[in-house]
Amino acid sequence: MSGKKTGIFKEFKEFITRGNVLDMAVGIIIGGAFTAIVNSLVNDILNPFINTIFGGFGFDGMNLVVKLPWVTLMRNMGLNVEYPVFAFGNFISAVISFLITAVALFFLIKGINAVKKLAEKKKADEEAPAPTTKICPYCRSEINIEATRCPHCTSQL
Ligand SMILES: [Zn+2]
């Protein structure tokens, strides 16, 4: 019984210390916050602006009441049934939010990749071994970097 318990605990510990679990958690939290910002941008700034262009008829007012015949029938029978409302303005807002998020993510990933590439290049440059040879200015032979006399042409360097 206790052996099974420690097994699950060990498994959970391995899962949580794998590292990418924490990265994922940070990603989800940042993603949620970012979604709120994009939604606010669309609903609080973009939509009121679009409303002024279309003379007060923006995404908020784009609702389509669908007068389904069977609902009409039920209403005629005295039943309290509402017609379905297709809020396609909200749907358009969601599509715009998605596009803004996609574009923002594209540039974010592009930026991260550029920084990563730069860091990798810097690391490669630092790891490159220091030169151990030099070229003799008289005979153009490759000689030891610390040589004071060329072994090929015996010139003093
Ligand atoms: Zn030489």
PDB file of C-alpha atoms and ligand atoms in Angstrom:
ATOM      1  CA  MET A   1       0.000   0.000   0.000  1.00  0.00           C
ATOM      2  CA  SER A   2       2.688   2.464   1.093  1.00  0.00           C
ATOM      3  CA  GLY A   3       4.879   1.308  -1.776  1.00  0.00           C
ATOM      4  CA  LYS A   4       2.221   2.283  -4.291  1.00  0.00           C
ATOM      5  CA  LYS A   5       1.819   5.682  -2.617  1.00  0.00           C
ATOM      6  CA  THR A   6       5.542   6.502  -2.853  1.00  0.00           C
ATOM      7  CA  GLY A   7       5.476   5.280  -6.463  1.00  0.00           C
ATOM      8  CA  ILE A   8       2.819   7.814  -7.405  1.00  0.00           C
ATOM      9  CA  PHE A   9       4.574  10.509  -5.375  1.00  0.00           C
ATOM     10  CA  LYS A  10       7.845   9.754  -7.137  1.00  0.00           C
ATOM     11  CA  GLU A  11       6.120   9.850 -10.504  1.00  0.00           C
ATOM     12  CA  PHE A  12       4.494  13.185  -9.673  1.00  0.00           C
ATOM     13  CA  LYS A  13       7.827  14.581  -8.459  1.00  0.00           C
ATOM     14  CA  GLU A  14       9.477  13.522 -11.715  1.00  0.00           C
ATOM     15  CA  PHE A  15       6.625  15.058 -13.690  1.00  0.00           C
ATOM     16  CA  ILE A  16       6.782  18.389 -11.851  1.00  0.00           C
ATOM     17  CA  THR A  17      10.602  18.639 -11.881  1.00  0.00           C
ATOM     18  CA  ARG A  18      10.880  17.912 -15.572  1.00  0.00           C
ATOM     19  CA  GLY A  19      11.126  21.672 -16.120  1.00  0.00           C
ATOM     20  CA  ASN A  20       8.893  22.014 -19.136  1.00  0.00           C
ATOM     21  CA  VAL A  21       5.885  21.628 -16.833  1.00  0.00           C
ATOM     22  CA  LEU A  22       6.773  24.943 -15.193  1.00  0.00           C
ATOM     23  CA  ASP A  23       7.406  26.517 -18.616  1.00  0.00           C
ATOM     24  CA  MET A  24       3.982  25.304 -19.681  1.00  0.00           C
ATOM     25  CA  ALA A  25       2.339  26.740 -16.534  1.00  0.00           C
ATOM     26  CA  VAL A  26       3.994  30.122 -17.152  1.00  0.00           C
ATOM     27  CA  GLY A  27       2.863  29.956 -20.789  1.00  0.00           C
ATOM     28  CA  ILE A  28      -0.735  29.273 -19.827  1.00  0.00           C
ATOM     29  CA  ILE A  29      -0.818  32.132 -17.281  1.00  0.00           C
ATOM     30  CA  ILE A  30       0.828  34.633 -19.671  1.00  0.00           C
ATOM     31  CA  GLY A  31      -1.437  33.378 -22.462  1.00  0.00           C
ATOM     32  CA  GLY A  32      -4.539  33.999 -20.364  1.00  0.00           C
ATOM     33  CA  ALA A  33      -3.419  37.512 -19.498  1.00  0.00           C
ATOM     34  CA  PHE A  34      -2.550  38.204 -23.132  1.00  0.00           C
ATOM     35  CA  THR A  35      -5.973  36.972 -24.280  1.00  0.00           C
ATOM     36  CA  ALA A  36      -7.606  39.425 -21.853  1.00  0.00           C
ATOM     37  CA  ILE A  37      -5.536  42.268 -23.334  1.00  0.00           C
ATOM     38  CA  VAL A  38      -6.415  41.361 -26.935  1.00  0.00           C
ATOM     39  CA  ASN A  39     -10.109  40.949 -26.084  1.00  0.00           C
ATOM     40  CA  SER A  40     -10.098  44.334 -24.370  1.00  0.00           C
ATOM     41  CA  LEU A  41      -8.338  45.882 -27.380  1.00  0.00           C
ATOM     42  CA  VAL A  42     -11.043  44.547 -29.705  1.00  0.00           C
ATOM     43  CA  ASN A  43     -14.080  45.129 -27.468  1.00  0.00           C
ATOM     44  CA  ASP A  44     -13.112  48.379 -25.725  1.00  0.00           C
ATOM     45  CA  ILE A  45     -11.083  50.213 -28.379  1.00  0.00           C
ATOM     46  CA  LEU A  46     -11.586  48.705 -31.849  1.00  0.00           C
ATOM     47  CA  ASN A  47     -15.340  48.046 -31.684  1.00  0.00           C
ATOM     48  CA  PRO A  48     -16.350  51.541 -30.473  1.00  0.00           C
ATOM     49  CA  PHE A  49     -14.228  52.948 -33.333  1.00  0.00           C
ATOM     50  CA  ILE A  50     -15.938  50.664 -35.877  1.00  0.00           C
ATOM     51  CA  ASN A  51     -19.298  51.694 -34.402  1.00  0.00           C
ATOM     52  CA  THR A  52     -18.592  55.321 -35.368  1.00  0.00           C
ATOM     53  CA  ILE A  53     -17.784  54.307 -38.979  1.00  0.00           C
ATOM     54  CA  PHE A  54     -20.969  52.291 -39.464  1.00  0.00           C
ATOM     55  CA  GLY A  55     -23.120  54.936 -37.767  1.00  0.00           C
ATOM     56  CA  GLY A  56     -23.661  53.163 -34.483  1.00  0.00           C
ATOM     57  CA  PHE A  57     -24.065  49.777 -36.108  1.00  0.00           C
ATOM     58  CA  GLY A  58     -20.968  47.934 -34.928  1.00  0.00           C
ATOM     59  CA  PHE A  59     -20.238  44.385 -33.913  1.00  0.00           C
ATOM     60  CA  ASP A  60     -22.224  44.772 -30.713  1.00  0.00           C
ATOM     61  CA  GLY A  61     -25.430  45.366 -32.652  1.00  0.00           C
ATOM     62  CA  MET A  62     -24.887  42.648 -35.256  1.00  0.00           C
ATOM     63  CA  ASN A  63     -27.456  40.234 -33.933  1.00  0.00           C
ATOM     64  CA  LEU A  64     -29.692  38.204 -36.158  1.00  0.00           C
ATOM     65  CA  VAL A  65     -32.991  37.023 -34.716  1.00  0.00           C
ATOM     66  CA  VAL A  66     -33.834  33.830 -36.565  1.00  0.00           C
ATOM     67  CA  LYS A  67     -37.609  33.425 -36.866  1.00  0.00           C
ATOM     68  CA  LEU A  68     -37.687  29.673 -37.047  1.00  0.00           C
ATOM     69  CA  PRO A  69     -41.114  28.438 -38.225  1.00  0.00           C
ATOM     70  CA  TRP A  70     -41.491  25.887 -35.420  1.00  0.00           C
ATOM     71  CA  VAL A  71     -40.747  28.561 -32.834  1.00  0.00           C
ATOM     72  CA  THR A  72     -43.434  30.738 -34.434  1.00  0.00           C
ATOM     73  CA  LEU A  73     -45.783  27.754 -34.223  1.00  0.00           C
ATOM     74  CA  MET A  74     -44.984  27.232 -30.543  1.00  0.00           C
ATOM     75  CA  ARG A  75     -45.437  30.938 -29.841  1.00  0.00           C
ATOM     76  CA  ASN A  76     -48.797  30.883 -31.617  1.00  0.00           C
ATOM     77  CA  MET A  77     -49.747  27.984 -29.346  1.00  0.00           C
ATOM     78  CA  GLY A  78     -49.167  30.303 -26.415  1.00  0.00           C
ATOM     79  CA  LEU A  79     -45.782  28.866 -25.345  1.00  0.00           C
ATOM     80  CA  ASN A  80     -43.198  31.274 -24.007  1.00  0.00           C
ATOM     81  CA  VAL A  81     -40.370  30.387 -26.438  1.00  0.00           C
ATOM     82  CA  GLU A  82     -37.774  32.934 -27.552  1.00  0.00           C
ATOM     83  CA  TYR A  83     -36.422  33.081 -31.106  1.00  0.00           C
ATOM     84  CA  PRO A  84     -32.711  32.154 -31.254  1.00  0.00           C
ATOM     85  CA  VAL A  85     -30.341  35.103 -31.646  1.00  0.00           C
ATOM     86  CA  PHE A  86     -27.210  34.670 -33.717  1.00  0.00           C
ATOM     87  CA  ALA A  87     -24.739  37.213 -32.305  1.00  0.00           C
ATOM     88  CA  PHE A  88     -22.485  37.083 -35.362  1.00  0.00           C
ATOM     89  CA  GLY A  89     -20.968  40.456 -34.392  1.00  0.00           C
ATOM     90  CA  ASN A  90     -19.469  38.722 -31.352  1.00  0.00           C
ATOM     91  CA  PHE A  91     -18.246  35.971 -33.649  1.00  0.00           C
ATOM     92  CA  ILE A  92     -16.509  38.541 -35.910  1.00  0.00           C
ATOM     93  CA  SER A  93     -14.933  40.094 -32.795  1.00  0.00           C
ATOM     94  CA  ALA A  94     -13.600  36.677 -31.773  1.00  0.00           C
ATOM     95  CA  VAL A  95     -12.126  36.142 -35.260  1.00  0.00           C
ATOM     96  CA  ILE A  96     -10.424  39.578 -35.106  1.00  0.00           C
ATOM     97  CA  SER A  97      -9.072  38.753 -31.616  1.00  0.00           C
ATOM     98  CA  PHE A  98      -7.675  35.501 -32.990  1.00  0.00           C
ATOM     99  CA  LEU A  99      -5.995  37.250 -35.939  1.00  0.00           C
ATOM    100  CA  ILE A 100      -4.409  39.888 -33.663  1.00  0.00           C
ATOM    101  CA  THR A 101      -3.189  37.133 -31.319  1.00  0.00           C
ATOM    102  CA  ALA A 102      -1.792  35.104 -34.226  1.00  0.00           C
ATOM    103  CA  VAL A 103       0.080  38.110 -35.657  1.00  0.00           C
ATOM    104  CA  ALA A 104       1.424  39.082 -32.209  1.00  0.00           C
ATOM    105  CA  LEU A 105       2.584  35.489 -31.599  1.00  0.00           C
ATOM    106  CA  PHE A 106       4.233  35.397 -35.033  1.00  0.00           C
ATOM    107  CA  PHE A 107       6.314  38.483 -34.272  1.00  0.00           C
ATOM    108  CA  LEU A 108       7.036  37.303 -30.703  1.00  0.00           C
ATOM    109  CA  ILE A 109       8.386  33.961 -31.949  1.00  0.00           C
ATOM    110  CA  LYS A 110      10.287  35.722 -34.751  1.00  0.00           C
ATOM    111  CA  GLY A 111      11.884  38.023 -32.148  1.00  0.00           C
ATOM    112  CA  ILE A 112      12.729  35.155 -29.775  1.00  0.00           C
ATOM    113  CA  ASN A 113      14.283  33.168 -32.634  1.00  0.00           C
ATOM    114  CA  ALA A 114      16.386  36.178 -33.658  1.00  0.00           C
ATOM    115  CA  VAL A 115      17.650  36.650 -30.069  1.00  0.00           C
ATOM    116  CA  LYS A 116      18.325  32.887 -29.777  1.00  0.00           C
ATOM    117  CA  LYS A 117      20.288  32.895 -33.028  1.00  0.00           C
ATOM    118  CA  LEU A 118      22.338  35.898 -31.865  1.00  0.00           C
ATOM    119  CA  ALA A 119      23.112  34.194 -28.530  1.00  0.00           C
ATOM    120  CA  GLU A 120      24.112  30.967 -30.310  1.00  0.00           C
ATOM    121  CA  LYS A 121      26.400  32.890 -32.671  1.00  0.00           C
ATOM    122  CA  LYS A 122      28.025  34.735 -29.743  1.00  0.00           C
ATOM    123  CA  LYS A 123      28.556  31.434 -27.907  1.00  0.00           C
ATOM    124  CA  ALA A 124      30.076  29.829 -31.008  1.00  0.00           C
ATOM    125  CA  ASP A 125      32.426  32.797 -31.424  1.00  0.00           C
ATOM    126  CA  GLU A 126      33.506  32.546 -27.779  1.00  0.00           C
ATOM    127  CA  GLU A 127      34.065  28.802 -28.055  1.00  0.00           C
ATOM    128  CA  ALA A 128      36.157  29.105 -31.214  1.00  0.00           C
ATOM    129  CA  PRO A 129      39.783  28.253 -30.283  1.00  0.00           C
ATOM    130  CA  ALA A 130      42.345  31.066 -30.228  1.00  0.00           C
ATOM    131  CA  PRO A 131      44.705  30.995 -33.215  1.00  0.00           C
ATOM    132  CA  THR A 132      47.967  29.073 -32.578  1.00  0.00           C
ATOM    133  CA  THR A 133      49.700  30.009 -35.828  1.00  0.00           C
ATOM    134  CA  LYS A 134      50.558  33.165 -37.793  1.00  0.00           C
ATOM    135  CA  ILE A 135      51.818  33.908 -41.285  1.00  0.00           C
ATOM    136  CA  CYS A 136      55.454  34.963 -41.702  1.00  0.00           C
ATOM    137  CA  PRO A 137      55.433  38.397 -43.381  1.00  0.00           C
ATOM    138  CA  TYR A 138      58.563  37.528 -45.415  1.00  0.00           C
ATOM    139  CA  CYS A 139      57.915  34.062 -46.861  1.00  0.00           C
ATOM    140  CA  ARG A 140      54.175  33.768 -46.139  1.00  0.00           C
ATOM    141  CA  SER A 141      54.643  30.391 -44.368  1.00  0.00           C
ATOM    142  CA  GLU A 142      52.433  29.334 -41.480  1.00  0.00           C
ATOM    143  CA  ILE A 143      54.501  29.420 -38.286  1.00  0.00           C
ATOM    144  CA  ASN A 144      53.930  29.248 -34.496  1.00  0.00           C
ATOM    145  CA  ILE A 145      52.207  32.375 -33.154  1.00  0.00           C
ATOM    146  CA  GLU A 146      54.919  32.919 -30.488  1.00  0.00           C
ATOM    147  CA  ALA A 147      57.873  32.464 -32.889  1.00  0.00           C
ATOM    148  CA  THR A 148      60.383  35.311 -33.015  1.00  0.00           C
ATOM    149  CA  ARG A 149      62.317  33.831 -35.938  1.00  0.00           C
ATOM    150  CA  CYS A 150      60.792  32.120 -39.008  1.00  0.00           C
ATOM    151  CA  PRO A 151      61.845  28.424 -39.250  1.00  0.00           C
ATOM    152  CA  HIS A 152      61.455  28.545 -43.056  1.00  0.00           C
ATOM    153  CA  CYS A 153      63.261  31.688 -44.144  1.00  0.00           C
ATOM    154  CA  THR A 154      65.084  32.421 -40.844  1.00  0.00           C
ATOM    155  CA  SER A 155      63.883  36.050 -40.899  1.00  0.00           C
ATOM    156  CA  GLN A 156      63.756  37.899 -37.543  1.00  0.00           C
ATOM    157  CA  LEU A 157      60.154  38.733 -36.742  1.00  0.00           C
TER     158      LEU A 157
HETATM  159 ZN    ZN B   1      59.446  33.182 -43.208  1.00  0.00          ZN
END
